[in-house]
């Protein structure tokens, strides 16, 4: 992955692009964004099969630079501005899916050790764009 924007030092998610240019959003651990296993989160052992089909019940809408992600049942899991490159936004708009990564890390510096220890959780969600259906 390549970091394309935010530092991950402020509890905010940061955008990444996988080698195949698929958009990813990395979320440091935060009490307001707890991953619930019953919602479809998969451990990093599933990474070989990602990006997987979007999880049922999840949805996201990107309006300009604002991203809102809803859990199954409609509760908001994340709502905020995403600072990303044009390419990241273009890839998201073209692919209509987003891989979410979270787990036992609190900053970009903690991501690699968490990944090496198998402490990441992954989920794919569909993304709509009201300004570009």
mmCIF file with all atom_site columns, N, CA, C and O in Angstrom, residues 23 54 59-60 88-99 124-130 132-133:
data_model
loop_
_atom_site.group_PDB
_atom_site.id
_atom_site.type_symbol
_atom_site.label_atom_id
_atom_site.label_alt_id
_atom_site.label_comp_id
_atom_site.label_asym_id
_atom_site.label_entity_id
_atom_site.label_seq_id
_atom_site.pdbx_PDB_ins_code
_atom_site.Cartn_x
_atom_site.Cartn_y
_atom_site.Cartn_z
_atom_site.occupancy
_atom_site.B_iso_or_equiv
_atom_site.pdbx_formal_charge
_atom_site.auth_seq_id
_atom_site.auth_comp_id
_atom_site.auth_asym_id
_atom_site.auth_atom_id
_atom_site.pdbx_PDB_model_num
ATOM 1   N N  . UNK A 1 23  ? -9.255  1.254  -3.824  1.00 0.00 ? 23  UNK A N  1
ATOM 2   C CA . UNK A 1 23  ? -9.243  2.172  -2.693  1.00 0.00 ? 23  UNK A CA 1
ATOM 3   C C  . UNK A 1 23  ? -9.493  1.466  -1.367  1.00 0.00 ? 23  UNK A C  1
ATOM 4   O O  . UNK A 1 23  ? -10.307 0.545  -1.266  1.00 0.00 ? 23  UNK A O  1
ATOM 5   N N  . UNK A 1 54  ? -19.056 -6.872 -1.297  1.00 0.00 ? 54  UNK A N  1
ATOM 6   C CA . UNK A 1 54  ? -19.511 -6.020 -0.192  1.00 0.00 ? 54  UNK A CA 1
ATOM 7   C C  . UNK A 1 54  ? -20.373 -6.797 0.798   1.00 0.00 ? 54  UNK A C  1
ATOM 8   O O  . UNK A 1 54  ? -21.150 -7.672 0.424   1.00 0.00 ? 54  UNK A O  1
ATOM 9   N N  . UNK A 1 59  ? -23.425 0.206  3.889   1.00 0.00 ? 59  UNK A N  1
ATOM 10  C CA . UNK A 1 59  ? -23.523 1.147  2.773   1.00 0.00 ? 59  UNK A CA 1
ATOM 11  C C  . UNK A 1 59  ? -22.677 2.367  3.087   1.00 0.00 ? 59  UNK A C  1
ATOM 12  O O  . UNK A 1 59  ? -22.429 2.684  4.250   1.00 0.00 ? 59  UNK A O  1
ATOM 13  N N  . UNK A 1 60  ? -22.237 3.003  2.040   1.00 0.00 ? 60  UNK A N  1
ATOM 14  C CA . UNK A 1 60  ? -21.455 4.233  2.204   1.00 0.00 ? 60  UNK A CA 1
ATOM 15  C C  . UNK A 1 60  ? -21.844 5.187  1.087   1.00 0.00 ? 60  UNK A C  1
ATOM 16  O O  . UNK A 1 60  ? -22.203 4.768  -0.008  1.00 0.00 ? 60  UNK A O  1
ATOM 17  N N  . UNK A 1 88  ? -7.411  8.530  -5.730  1.00 0.00 ? 88  UNK A N  1
ATOM 18  C CA . UNK A 1 88  ? -8.158  7.720  -4.771  1.00 0.00 ? 88  UNK A CA 1
ATOM 19  C C  . UNK A 1 88  ? -9.653  7.935  -4.981  1.00 0.00 ? 88  UNK A C  1
ATOM 20  O O  . UNK A 1 88  ? -10.416 6.973  -5.059  1.00 0.00 ? 88  UNK A O  1
ATOM 21  N N  . UNK A 1 89  ? -10.076 9.195  -5.087  1.00 0.00 ? 89  UNK A N  1
ATOM 22  C CA . UNK A 1 89  ? -11.496 9.495  -5.312  1.00 0.00 ? 89  UNK A CA 1
ATOM 23  C C  . UNK A 1 89  ? -11.970 8.922  -6.650  1.00 0.00 ? 89  UNK A C  1
ATOM 24  O O  . UNK A 1 89  ? -13.071 8.364  -6.737  1.00 0.00 ? 89  UNK A O  1
ATOM 25  N N  . UNK A 1 90  ? -11.158 9.032  -7.678  1.00 0.00 ? 90  UNK A N  1
ATOM 26  C CA . UNK A 1 90  ? -11.521 8.489  -8.992  1.00 0.00 ? 90  UNK A CA 1
ATOM 27  C C  . UNK A 1 90  ? -11.679 6.971  -8.929  1.00 0.00 ? 90  UNK A C  1
ATOM 28  O O  . UNK A 1 90  ? -12.647 6.419  -9.454  1.00 0.00 ? 90  UNK A O  1
ATOM 29  N N  . UNK A 1 91  ? -10.743 6.308  -8.281  1.00 0.00 ? 91  UNK A N  1
ATOM 30  C CA . UNK A 1 91  ? -10.818 4.836  -8.166  1.00 0.00 ? 91  UNK A CA 1
ATOM 31  C C  . UNK A 1 91  ? -12.055 4.422  -7.377  1.00 0.00 ? 91  UNK A C  1
ATOM 32  O O  . UNK A 1 91  ? -12.732 3.469  -7.717  1.00 0.00 ? 91  UNK A O  1
ATOM 33  N N  . UNK A 1 92  ? -12.375 5.154  -6.305  1.00 0.00 ? 92  UNK A N  1
ATOM 34  C CA . UNK A 1 92  ? -13.562 4.860  -5.510  1.00 0.00 ? 92  UNK A CA 1
ATOM 35  C C  . UNK A 1 92  ? -14.823 5.038  -6.358  1.00 0.00 ? 92  UNK A C  1
ATOM 36  O O  . UNK A 1 92  ? -15.718 4.206  -6.343  1.00 0.00 ? 92  UNK A O  1
ATOM 37  N N  . UNK A 1 93  ? -14.868 6.115  -7.118  1.00 0.00 ? 93  UNK A N  1
ATOM 38  C CA . UNK A 1 93  ? -16.024 6.385  -7.978  1.00 0.00 ? 93  UNK A CA 1
ATOM 39  C C  . UNK A 1 93  ? -16.161 5.314  -9.070  1.00 0.00 ? 93  UNK A C  1
ATOM 40  O O  . UNK A 1 93  ? -17.252 4.879  -9.389  1.00 0.00 ? 93  UNK A O  1
ATOM 41  N N  . UNK A 1 94  ? -15.039 4.853  -9.610  1.00 0.00 ? 94  UNK A N  1
ATOM 42  C CA . UNK A 1 94  ? -15.073 3.838  -10.673 1.00 0.00 ? 94  UNK A CA 1
ATOM 43  C C  . UNK A 1 94  ? -15.440 2.456  -10.150 1.00 0.00 ? 94  UNK A C  1
ATOM 44  O O  . UNK A 1 94  ? -16.131 1.689  -10.814 1.00 0.00 ? 94  UNK A O  1
ATOM 45  N N  . UNK A 1 95  ? -14.962 2.106  -8.954  1.00 0.00 ? 95  UNK A N  1
ATOM 46  C CA . UNK A 1 95  ? -15.145 0.748  -8.434  1.00 0.00 ? 95  UNK A CA 1
ATOM 47  C C  . UNK A 1 95  ? -16.391 0.577  -7.582  1.00 0.00 ? 95  UNK A C  1
ATOM 48  O O  . UNK A 1 95  ? -16.847 -0.542 -7.381  1.00 0.00 ? 95  UNK A O  1
ATOM 49  N N  . UNK A 1 96  ? -16.928 1.653  -7.020  1.00 0.00 ? 96  UNK A N  1
ATOM 50  C CA . UNK A 1 96  ? -18.147 1.605  -6.200  1.00 0.00 ? 96  UNK A CA 1
ATOM 51  C C  . UNK A 1 96  ? -18.032 0.710  -4.981  1.00 0.00 ? 96  UNK A C  1
ATOM 52  O O  . UNK A 1 96  ? -19.035 0.285  -4.421  1.00 0.00 ? 96  UNK A O  1
ATOM 53  N N  . UNK A 1 97  ? -16.821 0.360  -4.578  1.00 0.00 ? 97  UNK A N  1
ATOM 54  C CA . UNK A 1 97  ? -16.612 -0.418 -3.349  1.00 0.00 ? 97  UNK A CA 1
ATOM 55  C C  . UNK A 1 97  ? -15.397 0.136  -2.619  1.00 0.00 ? 97  UNK A C  1
ATOM 56  O O  . UNK A 1 97  ? -14.500 0.727  -3.228  1.00 0.00 ? 97  UNK A O  1
ATOM 57  N N  . UNK A 1 98  ? -15.395 -0.080 -1.319  1.00 0.00 ? 98  UNK A N  1
ATOM 58  C CA . UNK A 1 98  ? -14.312 0.410  -0.486  1.00 0.00 ? 98  UNK A CA 1
ATOM 59  C C  . UNK A 1 98  ? -13.967 -0.660 0.537   1.00 0.00 ? 98  UNK A C  1
ATOM 60  O O  . UNK A 1 98  ? -14.844 -1.183 1.216   1.00 0.00 ? 98  UNK A O  1
ATOM 61  N N  . UNK A 1 99  ? -12.685 -0.972 0.629   1.00 0.00 ? 99  UNK A N  1
ATOM 62  C CA . UNK A 1 99  ? -12.192 -1.900 1.643   1.00 0.00 ? 99  UNK A CA 1
ATOM 63  C C  . UNK A 1 99  ? -11.876 -1.099 2.896   1.00 0.00 ? 99  UNK A C  1
ATOM 64  O O  . UNK A 1 99  ? -11.125 -0.118 2.845   1.00 0.00 ? 99  UNK A O  1
ATOM 65  N N  . UNK A 1 124 ? -15.618 -5.036 3.245   1.00 0.00 ? 124 UNK A N  1
ATOM 66  C CA . UNK A 1 124 ? -15.853 -4.302 2.011   1.00 0.00 ? 124 UNK A CA 1
ATOM 67  C C  . UNK A 1 124 ? -17.283 -3.792 2.013   1.00 0.00 ? 124 UNK A C  1
ATOM 68  O O  . UNK A 1 124 ? -18.208 -4.530 2.340   1.00 0.00 ? 124 UNK A O  1
ATOM 69  N N  . UNK A 1 125 ? -17.449 -2.517 1.650   1.00 0.00 ? 125 UNK A N  1
ATOM 70  C CA . UNK A 1 125 ? -18.771 -1.910 1.603   1.00 0.00 ? 125 UNK A CA 1
ATOM 71  C C  . UNK A 1 125 ? -19.011 -1.294 0.231   1.00 0.00 ? 125 UNK A C  1
ATOM 72  O O  . UNK A 1 125 ? -18.064 -0.800 -0.395  1.00 0.00 ? 125 UNK A O  1
ATOM 73  N N  . UNK A 1 126 ? -20.257 -1.324 -0.234  1.00 0.00 ? 126 UNK A N  1
ATOM 74  C CA . UNK A 1 126 ? -20.567 -0.599 -1.475  1.00 0.00 ? 126 UNK A CA 1
ATOM 75  C C  . UNK A 1 126 ? -20.560 0.904  -1.197  1.00 0.00 ? 126 UNK A C  1
ATOM 76  O O  . UNK A 1 126 ? -20.824 1.345  -0.075  1.00 0.00 ? 126 UNK A O  1
ATOM 77  N N  . UNK A 1 127 ? -20.216 1.683  -2.221  1.00 0.00 ? 127 UNK A N  1
ATOM 78  C CA . UNK A 1 127 ? -20.171 3.139  -2.080  1.00 0.00 ? 127 UNK A CA 1
ATOM 79  C C  . UNK A 1 127 ? -20.989 3.771  -3.184  1.00 0.00 ? 127 UNK A C  1
ATOM 80  O O  . UNK A 1 127 ? -20.818 3.458  -4.357  1.00 0.00 ? 127 UNK A O  1
ATOM 81  N N  . UNK A 1 128 ? -21.897 4.647  -2.778  1.00 0.00 ? 128 UNK A N  1
ATOM 82  C CA . UNK A 1 128 ? -22.673 5.416  -3.727  1.00 0.00 ? 128 UNK A CA 1
ATOM 83  C C  . UNK A 1 128 ? -22.140 6.837  -3.804  1.00 0.00 ? 128 UNK A C  1
ATOM 84  O O  . UNK A 1 128 ? -21.488 7.319  -2.884  1.00 0.00 ? 128 UNK A O  1
ATOM 85  N N  . UNK A 1 129 ? -22.411 7.476  -4.912  1.00 0.00 ? 129 UNK A N  1
ATOM 86  C CA . UNK A 1 129 ? -21.981 8.861  -5.141  1.00 0.00 ? 129 UNK A CA 1
ATOM 87  C C  . UNK A 1 129 ? -23.172 9.629  -5.672  1.00 0.00 ? 129 UNK A C  1
ATOM 88  O O  . UNK A 1 129 ? -23.498 9.518  -6.856  1.00 0.00 ? 129 UNK A O  1
ATOM 89  N N  . UNK A 1 130 ? -23.843 10.398 -4.826  1.00 0.00 ? 130 UNK A N  1
ATOM 90  C CA . UNK A 1 130 ? -25.050 11.094 -5.280  1.00 0.00 ? 130 UNK A CA 1
ATOM 91  C C  . UNK A 1 130 ? -24.786 12.028 -6.457  1.00 0.00 ? 130 UNK A C  1
ATOM 92  O O  . UNK A 1 130 ? -25.658 12.222 -7.289  1.00 0.00 ? 130 UNK A O  1
ATOM 93  N N  . UNK A 1 132 ? -22.574 11.452 -8.809  1.00 0.00 ? 132 UNK A N  1
ATOM 94  C CA . UNK A 1 132 ? -22.133 10.664 -9.959  1.00 0.00 ? 132 UNK A CA 1
ATOM 95  C C  . UNK A 1 132 ? -22.608 9.222  -9.783  1.00 0.00 ? 132 UNK A C  1
ATOM 96  O O  . UNK A 1 132 ? -21.848 8.372  -9.363  1.00 0.00 ? 132 UNK A O  1
ATOM 97  N N  . UNK A 1 133 ? -23.878 8.932  -10.098 1.00 0.00 ? 133 UNK A N  1
ATOM 98  C CA . UNK A 1 133 ? -24.431 7.591  -9.821  1.00 0.00 ? 133 UNK A CA 1
ATOM 99  C C  . UNK A 1 133 ? -23.747 6.474  -10.590 1.00 0.00 ? 133 UNK A C  1
ATOM 100 O O  . UNK A 1 133 ? -23.118 6.635  -11.549 1.00 0.00 ? 133 UNK A O  1
#
